[in-house]
PDB file of C-alpha atoms in Angstrom:
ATOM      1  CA  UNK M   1     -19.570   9.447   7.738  1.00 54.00           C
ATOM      2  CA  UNK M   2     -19.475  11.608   4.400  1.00 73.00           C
ATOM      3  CA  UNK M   3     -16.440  10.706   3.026  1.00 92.00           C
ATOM      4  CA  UNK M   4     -15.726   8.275   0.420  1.00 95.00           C
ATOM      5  CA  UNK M   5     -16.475   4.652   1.590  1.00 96.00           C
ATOM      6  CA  UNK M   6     -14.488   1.055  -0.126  1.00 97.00           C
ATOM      7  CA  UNK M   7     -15.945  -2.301   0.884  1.00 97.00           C
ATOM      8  CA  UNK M   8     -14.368  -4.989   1.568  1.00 97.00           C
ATOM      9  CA  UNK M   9     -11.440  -3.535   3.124  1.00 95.00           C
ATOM     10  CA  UNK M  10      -9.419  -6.639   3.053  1.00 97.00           C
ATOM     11  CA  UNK M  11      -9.839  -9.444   0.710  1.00 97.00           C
ATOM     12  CA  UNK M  12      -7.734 -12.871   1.009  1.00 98.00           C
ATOM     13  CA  UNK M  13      -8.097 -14.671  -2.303  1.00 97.00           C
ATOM     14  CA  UNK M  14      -6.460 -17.734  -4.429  1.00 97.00           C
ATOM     15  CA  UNK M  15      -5.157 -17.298  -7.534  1.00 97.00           C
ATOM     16  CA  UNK M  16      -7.401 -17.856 -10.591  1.00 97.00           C
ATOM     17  CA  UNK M  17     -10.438 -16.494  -8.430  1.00 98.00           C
ATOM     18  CA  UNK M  18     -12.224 -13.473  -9.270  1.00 98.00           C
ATOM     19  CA  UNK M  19     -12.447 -10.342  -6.898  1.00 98.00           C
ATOM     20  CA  UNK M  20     -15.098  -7.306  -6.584  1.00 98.00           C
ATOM     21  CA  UNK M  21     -14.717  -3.983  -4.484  1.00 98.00           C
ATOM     22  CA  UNK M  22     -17.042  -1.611  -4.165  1.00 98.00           C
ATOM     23  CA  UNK M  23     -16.733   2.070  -3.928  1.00 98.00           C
ATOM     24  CA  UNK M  24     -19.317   4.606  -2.636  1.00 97.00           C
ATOM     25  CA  UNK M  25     -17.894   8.155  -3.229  1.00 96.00           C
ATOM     26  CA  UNK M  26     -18.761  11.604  -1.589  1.00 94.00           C
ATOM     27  CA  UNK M  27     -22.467  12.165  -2.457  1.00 90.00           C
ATOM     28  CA  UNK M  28     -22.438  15.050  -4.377  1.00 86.00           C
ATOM     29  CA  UNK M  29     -19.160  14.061  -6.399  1.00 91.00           C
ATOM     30  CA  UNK M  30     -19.724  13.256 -10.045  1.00 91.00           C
ATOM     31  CA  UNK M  31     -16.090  11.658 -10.707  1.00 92.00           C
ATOM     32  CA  UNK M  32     -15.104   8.788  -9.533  1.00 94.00           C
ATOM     33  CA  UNK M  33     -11.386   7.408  -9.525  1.00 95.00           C
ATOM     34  CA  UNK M  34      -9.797   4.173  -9.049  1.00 96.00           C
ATOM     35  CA  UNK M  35      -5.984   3.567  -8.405  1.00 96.00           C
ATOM     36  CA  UNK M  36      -3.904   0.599  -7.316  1.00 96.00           C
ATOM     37  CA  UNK M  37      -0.751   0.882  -4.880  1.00 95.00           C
ATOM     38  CA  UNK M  38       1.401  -1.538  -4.485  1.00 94.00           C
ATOM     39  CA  UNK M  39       4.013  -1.924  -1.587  1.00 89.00           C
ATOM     40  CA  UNK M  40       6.391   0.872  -1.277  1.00 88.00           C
ATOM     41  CA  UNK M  41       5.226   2.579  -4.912  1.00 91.00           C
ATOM     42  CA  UNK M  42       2.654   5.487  -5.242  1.00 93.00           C
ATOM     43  CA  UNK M  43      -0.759   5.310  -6.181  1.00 94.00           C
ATOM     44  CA  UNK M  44      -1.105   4.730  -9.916  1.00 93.00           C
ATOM     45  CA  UNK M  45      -4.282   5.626 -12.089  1.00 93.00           C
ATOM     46  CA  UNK M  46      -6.458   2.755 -13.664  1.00 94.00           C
ATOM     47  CA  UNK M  47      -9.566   4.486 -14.975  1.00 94.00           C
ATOM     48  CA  UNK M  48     -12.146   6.900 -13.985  1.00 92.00           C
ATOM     49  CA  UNK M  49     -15.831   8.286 -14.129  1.00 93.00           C
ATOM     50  CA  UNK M  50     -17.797  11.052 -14.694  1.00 91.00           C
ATOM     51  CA  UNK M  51     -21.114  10.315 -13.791  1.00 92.00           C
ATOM     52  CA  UNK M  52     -21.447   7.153 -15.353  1.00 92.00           C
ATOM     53  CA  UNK M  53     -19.622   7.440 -18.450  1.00 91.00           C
ATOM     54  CA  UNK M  54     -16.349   5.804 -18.195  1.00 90.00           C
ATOM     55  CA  UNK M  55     -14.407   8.521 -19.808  1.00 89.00           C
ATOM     56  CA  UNK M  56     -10.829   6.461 -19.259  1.00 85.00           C
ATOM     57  CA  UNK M  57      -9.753   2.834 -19.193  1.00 83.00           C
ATOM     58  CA  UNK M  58      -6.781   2.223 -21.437  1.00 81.00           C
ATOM     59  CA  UNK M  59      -4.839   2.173 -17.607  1.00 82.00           C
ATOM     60  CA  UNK M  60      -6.145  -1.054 -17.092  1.00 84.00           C
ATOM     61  CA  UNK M  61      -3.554  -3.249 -16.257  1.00 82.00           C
ATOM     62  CA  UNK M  62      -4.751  -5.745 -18.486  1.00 89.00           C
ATOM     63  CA  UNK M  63      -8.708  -7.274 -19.917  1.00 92.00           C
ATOM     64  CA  UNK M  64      -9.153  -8.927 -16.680  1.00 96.00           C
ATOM     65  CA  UNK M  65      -9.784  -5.403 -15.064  1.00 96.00           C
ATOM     66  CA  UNK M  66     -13.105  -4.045 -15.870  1.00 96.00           C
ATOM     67  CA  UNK M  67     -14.711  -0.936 -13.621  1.00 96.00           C
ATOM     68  CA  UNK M  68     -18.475   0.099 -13.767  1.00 96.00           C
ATOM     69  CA  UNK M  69     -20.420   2.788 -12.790  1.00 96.00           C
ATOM     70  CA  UNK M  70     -23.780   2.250 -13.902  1.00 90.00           C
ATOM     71  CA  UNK M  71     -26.022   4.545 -12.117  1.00 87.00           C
ATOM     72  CA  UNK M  72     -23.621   7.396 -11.627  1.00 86.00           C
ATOM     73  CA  UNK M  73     -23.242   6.868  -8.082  1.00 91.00           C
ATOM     74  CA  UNK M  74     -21.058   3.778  -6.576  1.00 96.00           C
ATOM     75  CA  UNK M  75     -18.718   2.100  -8.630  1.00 97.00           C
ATOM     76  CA  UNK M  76     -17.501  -1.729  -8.370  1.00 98.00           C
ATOM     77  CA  UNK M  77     -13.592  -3.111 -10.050  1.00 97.00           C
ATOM     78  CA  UNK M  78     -13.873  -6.429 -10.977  1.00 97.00           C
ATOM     79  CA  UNK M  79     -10.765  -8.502 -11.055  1.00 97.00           C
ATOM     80  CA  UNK M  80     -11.434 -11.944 -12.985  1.00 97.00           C
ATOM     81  CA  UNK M  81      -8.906 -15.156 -12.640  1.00 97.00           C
ATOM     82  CA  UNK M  82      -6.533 -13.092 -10.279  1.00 97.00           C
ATOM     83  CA  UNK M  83      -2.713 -13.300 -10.157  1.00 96.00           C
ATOM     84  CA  UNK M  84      -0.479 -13.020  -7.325  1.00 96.00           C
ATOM     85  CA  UNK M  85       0.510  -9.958  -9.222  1.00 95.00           C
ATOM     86  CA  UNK M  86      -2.603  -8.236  -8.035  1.00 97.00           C
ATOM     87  CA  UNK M  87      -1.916  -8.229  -4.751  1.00 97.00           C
ATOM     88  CA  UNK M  88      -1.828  -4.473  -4.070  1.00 96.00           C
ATOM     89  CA  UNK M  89      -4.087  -1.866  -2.108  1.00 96.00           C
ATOM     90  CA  UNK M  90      -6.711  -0.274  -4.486  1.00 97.00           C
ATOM     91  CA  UNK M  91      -8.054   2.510  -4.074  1.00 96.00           C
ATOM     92  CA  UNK M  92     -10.908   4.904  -4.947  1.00 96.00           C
ATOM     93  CA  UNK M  93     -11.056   8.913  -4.798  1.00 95.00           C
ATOM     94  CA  UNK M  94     -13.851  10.849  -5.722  1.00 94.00           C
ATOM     95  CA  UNK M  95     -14.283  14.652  -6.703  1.00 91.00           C
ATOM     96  CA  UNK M  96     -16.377  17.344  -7.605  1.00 85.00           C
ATOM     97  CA  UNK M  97     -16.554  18.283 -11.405  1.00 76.00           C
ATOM     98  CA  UNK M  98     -14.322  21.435 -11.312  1.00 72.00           C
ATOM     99  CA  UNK M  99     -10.197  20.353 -10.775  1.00 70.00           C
ATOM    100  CA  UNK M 100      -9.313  21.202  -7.296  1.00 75.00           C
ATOM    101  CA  UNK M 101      -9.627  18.234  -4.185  1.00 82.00           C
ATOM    102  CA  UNK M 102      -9.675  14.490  -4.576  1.00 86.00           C
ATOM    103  CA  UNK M 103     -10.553  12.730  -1.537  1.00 91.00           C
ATOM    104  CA  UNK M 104      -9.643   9.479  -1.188  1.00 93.00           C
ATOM    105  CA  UNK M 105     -11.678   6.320   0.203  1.00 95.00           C
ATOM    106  CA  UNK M 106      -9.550   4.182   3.399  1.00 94.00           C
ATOM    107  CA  UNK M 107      -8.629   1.204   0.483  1.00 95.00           C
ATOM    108  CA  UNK M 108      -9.125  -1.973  -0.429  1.00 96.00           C
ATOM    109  CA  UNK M 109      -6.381  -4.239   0.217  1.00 96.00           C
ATOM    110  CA  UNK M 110      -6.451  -7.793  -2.304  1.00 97.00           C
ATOM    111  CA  UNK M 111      -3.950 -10.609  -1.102  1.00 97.00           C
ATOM    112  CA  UNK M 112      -3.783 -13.239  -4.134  1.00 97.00           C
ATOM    113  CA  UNK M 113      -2.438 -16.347  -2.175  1.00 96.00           C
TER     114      UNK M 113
ATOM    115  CA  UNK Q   1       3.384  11.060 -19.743  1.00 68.00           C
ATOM    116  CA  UNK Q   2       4.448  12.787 -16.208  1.00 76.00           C
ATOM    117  CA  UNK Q   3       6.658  11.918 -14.342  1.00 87.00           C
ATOM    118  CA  UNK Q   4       6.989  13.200 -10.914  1.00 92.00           C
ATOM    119  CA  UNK Q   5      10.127  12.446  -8.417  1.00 93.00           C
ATOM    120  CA  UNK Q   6      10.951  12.630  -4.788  1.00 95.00           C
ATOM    121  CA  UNK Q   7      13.263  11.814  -2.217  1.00 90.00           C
ATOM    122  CA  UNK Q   8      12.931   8.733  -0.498  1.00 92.00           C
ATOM    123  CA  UNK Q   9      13.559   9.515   3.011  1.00 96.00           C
ATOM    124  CA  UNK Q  10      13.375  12.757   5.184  1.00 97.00           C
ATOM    125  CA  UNK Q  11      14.640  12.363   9.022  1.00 97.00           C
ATOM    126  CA  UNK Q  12      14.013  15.615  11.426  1.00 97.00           C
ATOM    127  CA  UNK Q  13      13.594  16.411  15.293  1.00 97.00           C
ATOM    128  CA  UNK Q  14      10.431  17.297  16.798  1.00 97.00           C
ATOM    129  CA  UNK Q  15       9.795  21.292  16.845  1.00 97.00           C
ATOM    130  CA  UNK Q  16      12.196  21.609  13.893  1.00 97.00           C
ATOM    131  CA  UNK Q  17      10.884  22.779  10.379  1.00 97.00           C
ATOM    132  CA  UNK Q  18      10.895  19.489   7.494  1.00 97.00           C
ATOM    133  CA  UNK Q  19      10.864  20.470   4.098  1.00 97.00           C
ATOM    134  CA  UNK Q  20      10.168  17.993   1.329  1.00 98.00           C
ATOM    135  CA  UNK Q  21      10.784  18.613  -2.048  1.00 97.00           C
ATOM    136  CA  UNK Q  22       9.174  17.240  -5.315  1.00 96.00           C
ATOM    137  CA  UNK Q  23      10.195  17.593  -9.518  1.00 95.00           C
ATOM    138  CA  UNK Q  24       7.175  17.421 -11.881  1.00 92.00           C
ATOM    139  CA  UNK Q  25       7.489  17.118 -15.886  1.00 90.00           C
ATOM    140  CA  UNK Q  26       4.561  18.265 -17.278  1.00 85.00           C
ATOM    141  CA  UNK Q  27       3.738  21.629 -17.237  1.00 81.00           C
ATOM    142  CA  UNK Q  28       0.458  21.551 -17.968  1.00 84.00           C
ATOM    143  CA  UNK Q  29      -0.744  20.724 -14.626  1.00 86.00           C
ATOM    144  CA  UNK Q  30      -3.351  23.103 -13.236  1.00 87.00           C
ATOM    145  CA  UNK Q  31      -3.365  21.846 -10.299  1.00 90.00           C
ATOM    146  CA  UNK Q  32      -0.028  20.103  -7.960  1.00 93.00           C
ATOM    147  CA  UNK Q  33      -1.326  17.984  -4.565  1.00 94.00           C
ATOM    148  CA  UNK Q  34       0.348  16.960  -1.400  1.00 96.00           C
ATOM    149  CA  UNK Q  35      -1.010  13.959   0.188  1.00 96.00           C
ATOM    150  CA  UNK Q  36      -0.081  12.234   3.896  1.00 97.00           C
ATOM    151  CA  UNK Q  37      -0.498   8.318   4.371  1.00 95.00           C
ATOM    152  CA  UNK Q  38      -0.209   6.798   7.321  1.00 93.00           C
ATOM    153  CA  UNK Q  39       0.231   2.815   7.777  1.00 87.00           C
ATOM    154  CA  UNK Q  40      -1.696   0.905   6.573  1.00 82.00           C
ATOM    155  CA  UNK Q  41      -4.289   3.918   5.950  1.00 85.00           C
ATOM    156  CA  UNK Q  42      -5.607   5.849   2.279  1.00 88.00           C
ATOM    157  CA  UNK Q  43      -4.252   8.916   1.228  1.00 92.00           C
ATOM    158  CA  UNK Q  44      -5.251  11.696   3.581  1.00 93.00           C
ATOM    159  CA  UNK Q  45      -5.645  15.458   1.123  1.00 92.00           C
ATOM    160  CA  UNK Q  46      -3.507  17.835   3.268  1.00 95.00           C
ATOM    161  CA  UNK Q  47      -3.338  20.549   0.915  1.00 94.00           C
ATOM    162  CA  UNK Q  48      -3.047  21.515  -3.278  1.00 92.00           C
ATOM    163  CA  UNK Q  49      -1.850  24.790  -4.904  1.00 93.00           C
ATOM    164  CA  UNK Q  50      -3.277  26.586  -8.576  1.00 91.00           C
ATOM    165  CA  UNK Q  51      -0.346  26.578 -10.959  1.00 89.00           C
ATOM    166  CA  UNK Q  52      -1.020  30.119 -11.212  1.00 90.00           C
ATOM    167  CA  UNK Q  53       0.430  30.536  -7.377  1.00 91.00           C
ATOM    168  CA  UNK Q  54       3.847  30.694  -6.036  1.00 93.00           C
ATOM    169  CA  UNK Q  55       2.741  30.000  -2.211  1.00 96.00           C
ATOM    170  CA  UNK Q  56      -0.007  28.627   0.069  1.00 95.00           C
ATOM    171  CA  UNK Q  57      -0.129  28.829   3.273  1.00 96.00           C
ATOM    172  CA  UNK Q  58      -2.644  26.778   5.586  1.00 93.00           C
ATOM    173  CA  UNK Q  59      -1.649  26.787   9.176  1.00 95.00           C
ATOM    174  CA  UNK Q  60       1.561  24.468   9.772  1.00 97.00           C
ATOM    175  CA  UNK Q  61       1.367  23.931   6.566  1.00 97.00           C
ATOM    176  CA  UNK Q  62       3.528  25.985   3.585  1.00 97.00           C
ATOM    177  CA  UNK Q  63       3.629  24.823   0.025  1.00 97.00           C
ATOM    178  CA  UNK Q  64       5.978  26.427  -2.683  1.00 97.00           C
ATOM    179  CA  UNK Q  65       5.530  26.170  -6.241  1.00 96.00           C
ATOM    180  CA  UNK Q  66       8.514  27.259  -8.734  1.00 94.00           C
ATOM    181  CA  UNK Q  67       6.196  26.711 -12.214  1.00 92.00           C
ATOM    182  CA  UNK Q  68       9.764  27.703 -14.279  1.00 91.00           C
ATOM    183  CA  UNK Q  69      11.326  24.758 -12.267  1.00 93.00           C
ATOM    184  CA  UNK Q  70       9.057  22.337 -12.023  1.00 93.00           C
ATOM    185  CA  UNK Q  71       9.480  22.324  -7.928  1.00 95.00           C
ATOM    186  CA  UNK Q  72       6.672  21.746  -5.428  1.00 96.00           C
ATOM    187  CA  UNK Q  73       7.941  21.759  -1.716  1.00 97.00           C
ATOM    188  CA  UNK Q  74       6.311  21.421   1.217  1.00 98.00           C
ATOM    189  CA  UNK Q  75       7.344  23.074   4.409  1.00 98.00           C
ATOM    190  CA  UNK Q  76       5.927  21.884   7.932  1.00 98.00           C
ATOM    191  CA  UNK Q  77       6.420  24.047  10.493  1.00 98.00           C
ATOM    192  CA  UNK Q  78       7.011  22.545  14.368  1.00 97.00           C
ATOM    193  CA  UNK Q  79       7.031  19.170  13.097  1.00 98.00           C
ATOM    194  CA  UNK Q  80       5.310  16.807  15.468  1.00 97.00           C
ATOM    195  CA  UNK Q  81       5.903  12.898  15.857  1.00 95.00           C
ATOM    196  CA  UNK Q  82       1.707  12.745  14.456  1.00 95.00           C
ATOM    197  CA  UNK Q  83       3.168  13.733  11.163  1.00 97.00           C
ATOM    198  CA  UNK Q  84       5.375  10.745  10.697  1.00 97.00           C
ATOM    199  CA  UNK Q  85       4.007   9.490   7.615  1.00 97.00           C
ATOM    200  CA  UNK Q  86       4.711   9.150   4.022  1.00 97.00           C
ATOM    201  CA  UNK Q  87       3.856  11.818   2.012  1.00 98.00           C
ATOM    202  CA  UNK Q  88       3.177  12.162  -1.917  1.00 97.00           C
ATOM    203  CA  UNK Q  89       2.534  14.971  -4.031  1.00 96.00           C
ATOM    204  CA  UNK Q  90       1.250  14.940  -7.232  1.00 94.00           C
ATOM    205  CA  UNK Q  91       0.072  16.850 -10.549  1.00 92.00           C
ATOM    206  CA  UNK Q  92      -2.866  16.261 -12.442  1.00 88.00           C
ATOM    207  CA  UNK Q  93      -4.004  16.644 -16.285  1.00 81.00           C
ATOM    208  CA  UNK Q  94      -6.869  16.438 -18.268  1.00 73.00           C
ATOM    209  CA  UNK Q  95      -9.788  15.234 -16.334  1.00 71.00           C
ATOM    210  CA  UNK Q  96      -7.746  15.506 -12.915  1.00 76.00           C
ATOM    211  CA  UNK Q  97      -5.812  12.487 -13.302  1.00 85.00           C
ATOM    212  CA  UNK Q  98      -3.362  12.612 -10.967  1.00 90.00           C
ATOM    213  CA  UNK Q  99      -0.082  11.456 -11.522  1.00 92.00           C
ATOM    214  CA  UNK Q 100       1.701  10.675  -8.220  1.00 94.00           C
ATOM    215  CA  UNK Q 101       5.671  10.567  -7.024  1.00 95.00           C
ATOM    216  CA  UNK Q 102       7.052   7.835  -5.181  1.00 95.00           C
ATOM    217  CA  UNK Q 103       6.389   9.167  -1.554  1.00 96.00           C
ATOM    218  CA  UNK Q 104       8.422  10.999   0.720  1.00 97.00           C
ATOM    219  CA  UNK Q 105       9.043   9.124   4.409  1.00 97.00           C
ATOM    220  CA  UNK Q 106       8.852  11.281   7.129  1.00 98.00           C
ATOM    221  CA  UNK Q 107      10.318  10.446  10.612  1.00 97.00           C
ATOM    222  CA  UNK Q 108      10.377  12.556  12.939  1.00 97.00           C
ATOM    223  CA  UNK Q 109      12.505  12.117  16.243  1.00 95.00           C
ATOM    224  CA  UNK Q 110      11.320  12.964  19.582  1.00 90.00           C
TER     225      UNK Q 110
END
């Protein structure tokens, strides 16, 4: 399978815990997206990469988000002391440098019980 | 920052032609996206059109873009119950952010 891969694709937590998903994007792909949907919404933007310069993070929903990228190829987003807030699907996309497609990964879906 | 609308809800029969329609605000996309998800599923990249375009056309699949408007459609031709789904379209800015409308139900009767 080439196309971008999120792990774990279903995580049951309780509040105050803190959460990692990884995302391993289309091999060649230099930028690297993340986005959280909750129920019934769109996706909405939360940061992104290229390579691994983090090159936007002020759509962080708050200092308990942090993303990294650190050797240009998969990228983890770290949740600390979760919120029932945070239960949402989050996703990752990745893309070539050039504008043009965005494929995205199958999702990550966080349940804060 | 963009903002980018579209109806909640489109019913049709099978065979018949759905259209769905989407408003944009910021003209300086380059680049305008439709996207299908299915339940439970990620987003699915079904097609995307160069601001520079009026029209794409990819099989079932037509998009329109009126740039002076703002308007993105998409048109599916013989709509099938597989494309029940929700679909979202979206524009994207510096760095190909992409900035995405509520979604777009599709049903489609048999």
């Amino acid at each position: 399978d080439t196309g971008v891969s999120q792990n774990p694709r279903h995580k049951i937590t309780k509040r105050g815990q803190n959460v990692t998903f990884r995302c391993d994007p289309i091999s060649e792909h230099n930028r690297l997206y993340w986005y959280r949907q909750t129920l019934g919404q769109g996706p909405e933007f939360l940061t992104y990469f290229q390579n691994e310069a983090q090159l936007e993070k002020s759509r962080l929903l708050s200092d308990r988000f942090s993303a990294e990228r650190p050797k240009g190829s998969f990228s983890t987003l770290e949740i600390q002391r979760t919120e029932q807030g945070d239960s949402a699907m989050y996703l990752c996309a990745s893309a070539p440098t050039q504008p043009g497609e965005l494929f995205f990964g199958e999702g990550s879906r966080l349940t804060v019980l | 920052g963009e903002d980018v609308e579209q109806s909640l809800f489109l019913s049709v029969r099978e065979g018949d032609s759905s259209v769905i329609n989407c408003t944009y605000t910021d003209s300086s996309s380059t680049y305008l996206y439709w996207y299908k998800q299915e339940p439970g599923a990620g987003l699915q990249l079904l097609t995307y059109i160069f601001s520079n375009m009026d029209m794409k056309q990819d099989q079932r699949l037509t998009v329109l873009l009126n740039k002076k408007d703002k308007h993105l459609s998409l048109r599916i031709a013989d709509t099938q119950t597989g494309d029940s789904a929700i679909y979202f379209c979206a524009g994207n800015n510096a760095g190909n952010m992409l900035t995405f409308g509520g979604g777009t139900r599709l049903m489609v009767k048999p």
